[in-house]
Short mmCIF file of C-alpha atoms in Angstrom, two decimals:
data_model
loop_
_atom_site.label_atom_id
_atom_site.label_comp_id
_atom_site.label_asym_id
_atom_site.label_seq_id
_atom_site.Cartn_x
_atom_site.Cartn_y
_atom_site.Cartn_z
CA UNK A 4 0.00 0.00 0.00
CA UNK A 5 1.26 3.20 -1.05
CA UNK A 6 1.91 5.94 2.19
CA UNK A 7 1.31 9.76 1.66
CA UNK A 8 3.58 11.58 0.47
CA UNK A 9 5.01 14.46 2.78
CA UNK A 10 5.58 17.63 1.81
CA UNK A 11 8.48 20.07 2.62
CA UNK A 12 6.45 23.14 3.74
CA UNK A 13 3.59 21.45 5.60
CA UNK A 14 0.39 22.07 3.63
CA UNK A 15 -1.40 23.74 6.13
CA UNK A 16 1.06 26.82 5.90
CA UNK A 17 1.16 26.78 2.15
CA UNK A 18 -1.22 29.07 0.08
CA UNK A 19 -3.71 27.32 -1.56
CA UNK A 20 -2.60 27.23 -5.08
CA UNK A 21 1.77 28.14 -5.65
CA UNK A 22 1.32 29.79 -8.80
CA UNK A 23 5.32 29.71 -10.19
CA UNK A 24 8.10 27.86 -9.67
CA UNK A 25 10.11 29.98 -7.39
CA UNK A 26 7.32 29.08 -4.84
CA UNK A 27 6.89 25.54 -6.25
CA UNK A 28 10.89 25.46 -5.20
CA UNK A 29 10.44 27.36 -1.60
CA UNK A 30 7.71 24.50 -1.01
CA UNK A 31 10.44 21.69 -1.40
CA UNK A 32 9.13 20.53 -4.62
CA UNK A 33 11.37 21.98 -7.16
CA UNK A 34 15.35 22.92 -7.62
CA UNK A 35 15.33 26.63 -7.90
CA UNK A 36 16.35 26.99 -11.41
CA UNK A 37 16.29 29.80 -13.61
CA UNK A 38 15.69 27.35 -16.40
CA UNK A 39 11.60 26.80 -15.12
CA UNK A 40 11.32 30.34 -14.37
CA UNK A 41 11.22 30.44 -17.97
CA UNK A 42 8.89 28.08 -18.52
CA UNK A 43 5.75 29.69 -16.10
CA UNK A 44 6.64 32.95 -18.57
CA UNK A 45 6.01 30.63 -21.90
CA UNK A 46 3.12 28.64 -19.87
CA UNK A 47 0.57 28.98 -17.22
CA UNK A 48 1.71 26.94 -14.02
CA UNK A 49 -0.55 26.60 -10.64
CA UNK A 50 -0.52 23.96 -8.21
CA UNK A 51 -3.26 23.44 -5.55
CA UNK A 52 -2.75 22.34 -1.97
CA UNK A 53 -4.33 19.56 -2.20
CA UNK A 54 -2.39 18.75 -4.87
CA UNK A 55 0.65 19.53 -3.34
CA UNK A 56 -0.44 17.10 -0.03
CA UNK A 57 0.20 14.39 -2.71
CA UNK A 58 3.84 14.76 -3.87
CA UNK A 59 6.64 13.71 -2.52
CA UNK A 60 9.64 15.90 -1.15
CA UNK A 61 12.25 16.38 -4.49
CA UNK A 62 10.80 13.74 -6.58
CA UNK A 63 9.93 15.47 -9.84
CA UNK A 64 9.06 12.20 -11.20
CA UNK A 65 6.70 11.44 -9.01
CA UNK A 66 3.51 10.26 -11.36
CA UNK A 67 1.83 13.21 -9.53
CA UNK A 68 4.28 15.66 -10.18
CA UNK A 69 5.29 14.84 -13.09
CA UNK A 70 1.91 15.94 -14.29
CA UNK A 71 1.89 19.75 -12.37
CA UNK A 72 5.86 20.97 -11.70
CA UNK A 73 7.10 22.75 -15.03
CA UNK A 74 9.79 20.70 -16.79
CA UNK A 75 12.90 22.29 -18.76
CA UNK A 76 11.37 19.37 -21.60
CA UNK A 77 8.55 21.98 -22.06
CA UNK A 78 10.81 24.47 -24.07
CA UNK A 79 11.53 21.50 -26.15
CA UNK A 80 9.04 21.78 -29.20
CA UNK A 81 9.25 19.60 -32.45
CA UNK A 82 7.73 20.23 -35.46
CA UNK A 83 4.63 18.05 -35.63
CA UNK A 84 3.44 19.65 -32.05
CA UNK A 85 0.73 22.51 -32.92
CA UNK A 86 -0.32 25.23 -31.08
CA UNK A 87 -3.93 24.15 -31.37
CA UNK A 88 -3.35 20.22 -31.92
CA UNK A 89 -7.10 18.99 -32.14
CA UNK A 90 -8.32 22.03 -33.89
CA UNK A 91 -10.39 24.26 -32.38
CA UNK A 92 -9.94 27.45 -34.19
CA UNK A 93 -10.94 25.51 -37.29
CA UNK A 94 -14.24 24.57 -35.63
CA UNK A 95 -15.85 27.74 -33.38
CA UNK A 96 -18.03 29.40 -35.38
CA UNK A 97 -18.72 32.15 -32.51
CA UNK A 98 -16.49 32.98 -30.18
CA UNK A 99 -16.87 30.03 -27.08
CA UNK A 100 -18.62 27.50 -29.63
CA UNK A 101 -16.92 24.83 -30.69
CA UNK A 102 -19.30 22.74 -33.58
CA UNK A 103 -17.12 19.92 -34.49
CA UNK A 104 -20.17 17.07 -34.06
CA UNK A 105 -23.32 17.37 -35.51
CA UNK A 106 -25.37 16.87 -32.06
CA UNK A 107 -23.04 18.57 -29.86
CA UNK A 108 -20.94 21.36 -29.39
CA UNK A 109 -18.05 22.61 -27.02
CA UNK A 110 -18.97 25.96 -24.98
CA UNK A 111 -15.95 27.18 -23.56
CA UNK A 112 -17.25 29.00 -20.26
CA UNK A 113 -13.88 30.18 -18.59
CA UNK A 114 -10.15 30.54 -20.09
CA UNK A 115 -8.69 29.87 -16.14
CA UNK A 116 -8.19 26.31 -14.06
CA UNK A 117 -7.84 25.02 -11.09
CA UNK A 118 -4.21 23.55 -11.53
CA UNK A 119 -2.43 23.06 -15.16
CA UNK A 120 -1.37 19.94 -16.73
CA UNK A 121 2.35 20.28 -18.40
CA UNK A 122 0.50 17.75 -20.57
CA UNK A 123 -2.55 20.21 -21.95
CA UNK A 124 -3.69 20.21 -25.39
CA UNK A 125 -5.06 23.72 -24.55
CA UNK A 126 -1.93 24.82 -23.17
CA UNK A 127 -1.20 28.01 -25.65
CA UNK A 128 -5.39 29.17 -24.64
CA UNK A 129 -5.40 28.89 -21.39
CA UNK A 130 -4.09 30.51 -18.05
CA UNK A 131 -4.17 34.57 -16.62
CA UNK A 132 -3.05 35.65 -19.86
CA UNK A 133 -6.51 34.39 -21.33
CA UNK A 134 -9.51 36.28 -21.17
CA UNK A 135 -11.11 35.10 -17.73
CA UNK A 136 -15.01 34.03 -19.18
CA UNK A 137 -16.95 35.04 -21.79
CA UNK A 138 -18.54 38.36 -21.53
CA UNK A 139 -21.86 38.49 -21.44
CA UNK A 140 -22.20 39.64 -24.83
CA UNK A 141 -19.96 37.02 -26.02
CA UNK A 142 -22.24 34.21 -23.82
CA UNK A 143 -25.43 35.65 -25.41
CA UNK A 144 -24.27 34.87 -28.91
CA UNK A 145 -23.05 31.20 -27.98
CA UNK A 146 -26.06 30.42 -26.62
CA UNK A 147 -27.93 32.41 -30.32
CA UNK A 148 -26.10 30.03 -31.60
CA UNK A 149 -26.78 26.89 -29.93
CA UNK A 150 -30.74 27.62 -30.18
CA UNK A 151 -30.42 28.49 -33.87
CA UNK A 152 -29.27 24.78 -34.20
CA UNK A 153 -31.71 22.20 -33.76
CA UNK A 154 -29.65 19.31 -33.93
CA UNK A 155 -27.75 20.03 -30.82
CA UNK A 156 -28.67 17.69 -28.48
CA UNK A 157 -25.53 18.46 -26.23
CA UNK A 158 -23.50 21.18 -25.02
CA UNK A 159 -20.29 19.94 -23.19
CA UNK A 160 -19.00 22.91 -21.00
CA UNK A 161 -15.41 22.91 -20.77
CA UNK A 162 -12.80 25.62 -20.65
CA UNK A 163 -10.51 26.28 -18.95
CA UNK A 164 -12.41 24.53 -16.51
CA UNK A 165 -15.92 25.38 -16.34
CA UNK A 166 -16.03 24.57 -12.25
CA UNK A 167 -13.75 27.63 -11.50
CA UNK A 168 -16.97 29.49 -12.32
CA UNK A 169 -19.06 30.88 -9.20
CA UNK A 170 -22.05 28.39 -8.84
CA UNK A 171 -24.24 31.54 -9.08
CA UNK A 172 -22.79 31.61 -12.82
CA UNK A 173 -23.61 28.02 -13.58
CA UNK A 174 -26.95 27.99 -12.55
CA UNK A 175 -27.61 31.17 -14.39
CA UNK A 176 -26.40 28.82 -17.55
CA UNK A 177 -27.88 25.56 -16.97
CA UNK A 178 -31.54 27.96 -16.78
CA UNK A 179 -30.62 29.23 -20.01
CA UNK A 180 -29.76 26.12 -21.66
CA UNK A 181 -32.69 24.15 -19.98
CA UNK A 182 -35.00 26.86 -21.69
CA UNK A 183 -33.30 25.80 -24.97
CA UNK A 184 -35.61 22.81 -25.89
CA UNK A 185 -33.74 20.84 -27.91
CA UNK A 186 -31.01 20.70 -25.78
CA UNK A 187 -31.08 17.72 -23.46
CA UNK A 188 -27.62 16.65 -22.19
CA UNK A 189 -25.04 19.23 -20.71
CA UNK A 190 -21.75 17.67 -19.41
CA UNK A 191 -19.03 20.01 -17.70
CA UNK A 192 -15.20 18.56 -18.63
CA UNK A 193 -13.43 19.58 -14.87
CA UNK A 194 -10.51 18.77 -12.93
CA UNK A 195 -12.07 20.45 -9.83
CA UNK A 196 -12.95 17.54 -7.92
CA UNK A 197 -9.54 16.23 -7.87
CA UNK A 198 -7.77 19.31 -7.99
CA UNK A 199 -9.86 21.51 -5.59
CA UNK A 200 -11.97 19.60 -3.75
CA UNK A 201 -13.03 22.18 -1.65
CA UNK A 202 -15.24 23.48 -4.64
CA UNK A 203 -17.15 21.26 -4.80
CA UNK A 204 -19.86 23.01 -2.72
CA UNK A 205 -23.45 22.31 -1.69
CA UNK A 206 -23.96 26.02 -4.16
CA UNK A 207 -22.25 24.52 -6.98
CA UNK A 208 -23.46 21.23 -7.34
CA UNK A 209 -27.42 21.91 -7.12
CA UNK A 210 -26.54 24.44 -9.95
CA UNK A 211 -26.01 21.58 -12.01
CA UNK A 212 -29.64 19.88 -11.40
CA UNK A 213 -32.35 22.04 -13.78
CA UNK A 214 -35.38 19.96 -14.52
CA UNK A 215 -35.93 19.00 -18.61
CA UNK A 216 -31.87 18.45 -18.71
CA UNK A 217 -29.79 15.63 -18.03
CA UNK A 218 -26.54 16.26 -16.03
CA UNK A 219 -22.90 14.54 -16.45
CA UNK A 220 -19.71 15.51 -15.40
CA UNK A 221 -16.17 14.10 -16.73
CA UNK A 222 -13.46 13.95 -14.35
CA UNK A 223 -10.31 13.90 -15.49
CA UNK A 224 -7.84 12.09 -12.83
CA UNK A 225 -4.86 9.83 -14.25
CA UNK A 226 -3.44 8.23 -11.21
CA UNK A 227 -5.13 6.30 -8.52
CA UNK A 228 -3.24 8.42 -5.82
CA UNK A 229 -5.03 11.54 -6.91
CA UNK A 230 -8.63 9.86 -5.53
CA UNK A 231 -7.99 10.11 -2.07
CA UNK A 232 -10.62 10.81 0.30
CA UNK A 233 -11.31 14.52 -0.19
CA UNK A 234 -11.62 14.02 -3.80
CA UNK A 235 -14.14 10.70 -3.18
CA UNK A 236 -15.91 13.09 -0.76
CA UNK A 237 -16.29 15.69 -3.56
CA UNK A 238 -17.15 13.12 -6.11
CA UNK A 239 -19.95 11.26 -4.00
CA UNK A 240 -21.39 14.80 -3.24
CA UNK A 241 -21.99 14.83 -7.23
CA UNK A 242 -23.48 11.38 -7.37
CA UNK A 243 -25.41 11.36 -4.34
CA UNK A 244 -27.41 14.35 -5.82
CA UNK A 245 -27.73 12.35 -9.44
CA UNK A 246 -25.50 14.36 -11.57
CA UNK A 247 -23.77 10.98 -13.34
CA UNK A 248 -20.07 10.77 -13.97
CA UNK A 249 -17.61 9.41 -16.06
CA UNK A 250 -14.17 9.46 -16.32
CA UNK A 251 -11.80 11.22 -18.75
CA UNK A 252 -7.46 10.06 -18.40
CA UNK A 253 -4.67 10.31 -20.44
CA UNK A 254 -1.87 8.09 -21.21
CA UNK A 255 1.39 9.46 -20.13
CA UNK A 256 4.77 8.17 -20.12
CA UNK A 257 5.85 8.06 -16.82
CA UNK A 258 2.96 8.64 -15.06
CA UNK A 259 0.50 5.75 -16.15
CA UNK A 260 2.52 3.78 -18.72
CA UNK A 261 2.13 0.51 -17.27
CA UNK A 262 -1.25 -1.98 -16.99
CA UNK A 263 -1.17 -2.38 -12.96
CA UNK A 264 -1.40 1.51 -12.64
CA UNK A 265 -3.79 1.95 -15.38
CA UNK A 266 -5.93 -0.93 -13.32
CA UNK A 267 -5.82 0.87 -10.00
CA UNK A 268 -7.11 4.26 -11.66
CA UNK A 269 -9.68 2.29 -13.56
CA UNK A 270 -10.82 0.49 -10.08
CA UNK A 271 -10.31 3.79 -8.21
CA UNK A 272 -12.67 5.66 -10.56
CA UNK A 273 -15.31 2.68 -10.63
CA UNK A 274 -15.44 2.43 -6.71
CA UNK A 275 -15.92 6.44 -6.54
CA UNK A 276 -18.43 5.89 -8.59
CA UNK A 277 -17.44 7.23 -12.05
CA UNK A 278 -16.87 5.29 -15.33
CA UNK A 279 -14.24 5.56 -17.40
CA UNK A 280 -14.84 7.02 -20.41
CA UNK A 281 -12.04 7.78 -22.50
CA UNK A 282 -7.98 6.95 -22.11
CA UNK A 283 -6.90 9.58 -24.26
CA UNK A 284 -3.54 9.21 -26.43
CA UNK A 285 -1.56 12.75 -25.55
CA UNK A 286 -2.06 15.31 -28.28
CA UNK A 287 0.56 16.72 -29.86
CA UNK A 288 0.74 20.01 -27.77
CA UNK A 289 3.79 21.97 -27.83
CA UNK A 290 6.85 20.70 -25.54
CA UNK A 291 4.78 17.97 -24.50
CA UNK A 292 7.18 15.17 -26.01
CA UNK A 293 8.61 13.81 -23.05
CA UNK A 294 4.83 12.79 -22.47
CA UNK A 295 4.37 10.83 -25.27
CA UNK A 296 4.41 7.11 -26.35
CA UNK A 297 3.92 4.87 -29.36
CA UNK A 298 0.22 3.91 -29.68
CA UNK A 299 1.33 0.51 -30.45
CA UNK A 300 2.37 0.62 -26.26
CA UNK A 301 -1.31 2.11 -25.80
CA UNK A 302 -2.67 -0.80 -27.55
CA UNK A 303 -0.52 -3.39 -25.82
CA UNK A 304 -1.85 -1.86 -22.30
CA UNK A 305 -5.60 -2.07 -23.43
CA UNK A 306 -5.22 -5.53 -24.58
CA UNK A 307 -3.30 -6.24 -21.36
CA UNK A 308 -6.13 -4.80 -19.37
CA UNK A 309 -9.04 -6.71 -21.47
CA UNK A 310 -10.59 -10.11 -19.23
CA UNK A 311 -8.38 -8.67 -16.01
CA UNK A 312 -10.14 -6.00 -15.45
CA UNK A 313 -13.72 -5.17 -15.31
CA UNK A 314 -15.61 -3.88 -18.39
CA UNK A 315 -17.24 -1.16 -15.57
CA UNK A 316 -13.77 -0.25 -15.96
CA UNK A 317 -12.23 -0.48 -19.04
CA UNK A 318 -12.74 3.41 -21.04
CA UNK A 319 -12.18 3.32 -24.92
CA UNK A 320 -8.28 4.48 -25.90
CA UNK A 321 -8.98 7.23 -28.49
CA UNK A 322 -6.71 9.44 -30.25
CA UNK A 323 -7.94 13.13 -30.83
CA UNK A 324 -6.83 13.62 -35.01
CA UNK A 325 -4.79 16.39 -34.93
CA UNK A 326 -6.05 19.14 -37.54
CA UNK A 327 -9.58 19.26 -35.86
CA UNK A 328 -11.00 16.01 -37.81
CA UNK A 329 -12.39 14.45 -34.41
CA UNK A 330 -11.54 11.39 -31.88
CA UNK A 331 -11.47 7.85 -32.98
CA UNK A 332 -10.71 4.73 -31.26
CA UNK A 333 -7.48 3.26 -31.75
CA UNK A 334 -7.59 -0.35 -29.70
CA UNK A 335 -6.52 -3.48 -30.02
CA UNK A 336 -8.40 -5.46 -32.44
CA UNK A 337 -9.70 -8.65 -31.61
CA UNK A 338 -11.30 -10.15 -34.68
CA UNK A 339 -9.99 -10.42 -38.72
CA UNK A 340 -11.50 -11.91 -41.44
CA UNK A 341 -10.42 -16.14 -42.35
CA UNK A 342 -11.11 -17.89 -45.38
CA UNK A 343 -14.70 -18.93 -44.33
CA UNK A 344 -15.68 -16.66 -41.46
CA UNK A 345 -13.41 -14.88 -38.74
CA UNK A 346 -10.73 -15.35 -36.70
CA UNK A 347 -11.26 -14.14 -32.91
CA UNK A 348 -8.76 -13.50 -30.22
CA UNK A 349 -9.53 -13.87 -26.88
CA UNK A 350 -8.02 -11.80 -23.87
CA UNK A 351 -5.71 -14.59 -23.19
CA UNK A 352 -4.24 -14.92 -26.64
CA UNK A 353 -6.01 -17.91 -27.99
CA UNK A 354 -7.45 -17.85 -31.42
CA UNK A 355 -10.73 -19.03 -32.30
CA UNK A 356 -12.38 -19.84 -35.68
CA UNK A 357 -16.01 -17.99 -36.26
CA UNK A 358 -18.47 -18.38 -38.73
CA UNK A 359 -21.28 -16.00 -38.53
CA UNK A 360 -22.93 -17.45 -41.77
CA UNK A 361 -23.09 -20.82 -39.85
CA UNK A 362 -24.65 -19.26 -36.82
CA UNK A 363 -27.54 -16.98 -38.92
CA UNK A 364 -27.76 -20.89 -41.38
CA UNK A 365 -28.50 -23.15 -38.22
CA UNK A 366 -30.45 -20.05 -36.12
CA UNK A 367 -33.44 -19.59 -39.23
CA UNK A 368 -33.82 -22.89 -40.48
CA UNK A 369 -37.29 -23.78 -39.64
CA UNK A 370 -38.60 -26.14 -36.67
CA UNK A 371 -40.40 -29.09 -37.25
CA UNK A 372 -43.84 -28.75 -35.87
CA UNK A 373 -45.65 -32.02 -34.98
#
């Protein structure tokens, strides 16, 4: 069993969220270096307390560090990463609309988070140096928008992350898009819950229940250490008031790269009460390299994880097309065609011959009746 990490500056003196790596560095956590200085200039960093509770004294390579200290590797950029590596720009027709699927679209509440991921495919969008929220003006014509479209049946709220939004805000939104009527599904994309706990307030989450819509948040958490009891607190706050969850991860070199990890976040999630939805591959955001991994090693964890683990937990591996052109699955296949039929693999490697024509032949031919 894994013990809690202690901190050099105990939490309870720290601010809640080091916002730079000089104080990342004062707290223990980071050399001082002049080098990741540089870095919080180029990109937003902020690290919450409760965040902090979870990392170990000088161990940058911690799996939960890893994901929040700035990295030198960040000023490393190569020329497939893009500034905007799943497309957005391509895809907002308004300002805060994204309209890349026919029945849904992205709203983009907020520009700010709770903590930020070295990892983040929205990495050159997001942080002070973005505009905060939409202005109201700007949130009236996403919303035009969304009711001049009939065939949006979902508005995911993301950001930023939509939670760092006063629950007075959110309500105000989830009335307006509950007197859209052919909206029925709004899901928020946060890291709240797991970041900021705290948040997760009595306010905020019956802001989320508006009769005539259906509520689901995504969590993104990619380590089983992250769900520890003030995050299941904040997520059982959520279910207990029947806003449903699922789970959003990403795969990360060094942080979740190996089957028996990926296991215990799928479990973790599952016992909190959230289903894993998507493993994402890592996008190709900028300085993000040191991140990354071969799909093929993706595919060998999925297949790895397939009959071990529960299918409550198993999300679908998907890999975000860079250029805006949407996600796909990319797993392991199981089945390819034979001379007469298929030919099936199952989860512990043994191949089995199937004939669908057979099954339909012997399923239709007709009874004898007496």
């Amino acid at each position: 069993m894994t013990s809690t990490p202690t901190t050099a500056t105990p939490v309870a003196r720290l601010p809640r969220t080091l916002r730079s790596a000089a104080a990342l560095a004062e707290a223990g956590l980071l050399p001082a270096d002049p080098a990741l200085e540089a870095i919080g200039a180029r990109y937003a960093v902020a690290v919450t307390a409760s965040l902090v509770a979870k990392m170990p004294v000088g161990d940058t390579e911690d799996p939960i560090a890893r994901q929040f200290l700035p990295d030198a590797r960040e000023l490393d950029e190569q020329p497939q990463e893009l500034a905007d590596p799943i497309g957005d720009d391509a895809h907002s027709p308004v300002p805060g609309i994204v309209h890349r699927y026919p029945d849904r679209v992205l709203l983009k509440l907020v520009g700010v988070c709770a903590v930020y991921c070295r990892f983040c495919f929205r990495r050159e969008m997001v942080g002070p140096g973005a505009e905060a929220s939409l202005s109201d003006e700007a949130l009236d014509r996403a919303l035009a928008y969304v009711a001049a479209h009939p065939e949006i049946w979902e508005v995911v709220v993301t950001g930023g992350d939509p939670f760092m939004a006063s629950a007075r805000r959110l309500k105000e939104l989830m009335a307006r898009l509950a007197a859209i009527g052919h909206v029925k599904i709004v899901r928020f994309h946060t890291r709240v819950p797991v970041a900021a706990p705290e948040r997760v307030t009595a306010a905020l989450v019956a802001a989320l229940r508006v009769p005539g819509l259906t509520t689901y948040v995504a969590v993104h958490a990619n380590h089983a250490r992250e769900l520890d009891g003030e995050v299941r607190a904040a997520l059982a706050r959520l279910a207990d008031a029947g806003v449903a969850l699922v789970g959003q991860s990403v795969l990360l070199r060094g942080v979740n790269d190996d089957a028996g990890t990926l296991a215990a976040l799928f479990r973790a999630l599952v016992e909190a009460r959230v289903k894993p939805y998507y493993l994402h591959h890592p996008d190709l955001a900028p300085g993000t390299t040191h991140f990354r991994l071969p799909v093929e090693r993706g595919q060998e964890l999925m297949r790895a994880l397939r009959g071990r683990v529960s299918g409550l937990a198993l999300p679908t591996y998907v890999l975000d097309i860079p250029g805006g052109h949407g996600k796909v699955p990319i797993g392991p296949g199981y089945i390819e065609p034979a001379t007469e039929g298929w030919r099936v693999t199952d989860y512990c490697g043994g191949v089995h011959a199937y004939d669908p024509l057979a099954d339909h032949t012997a399923a239709t031919e007709p009874a004898d009746i007496p």
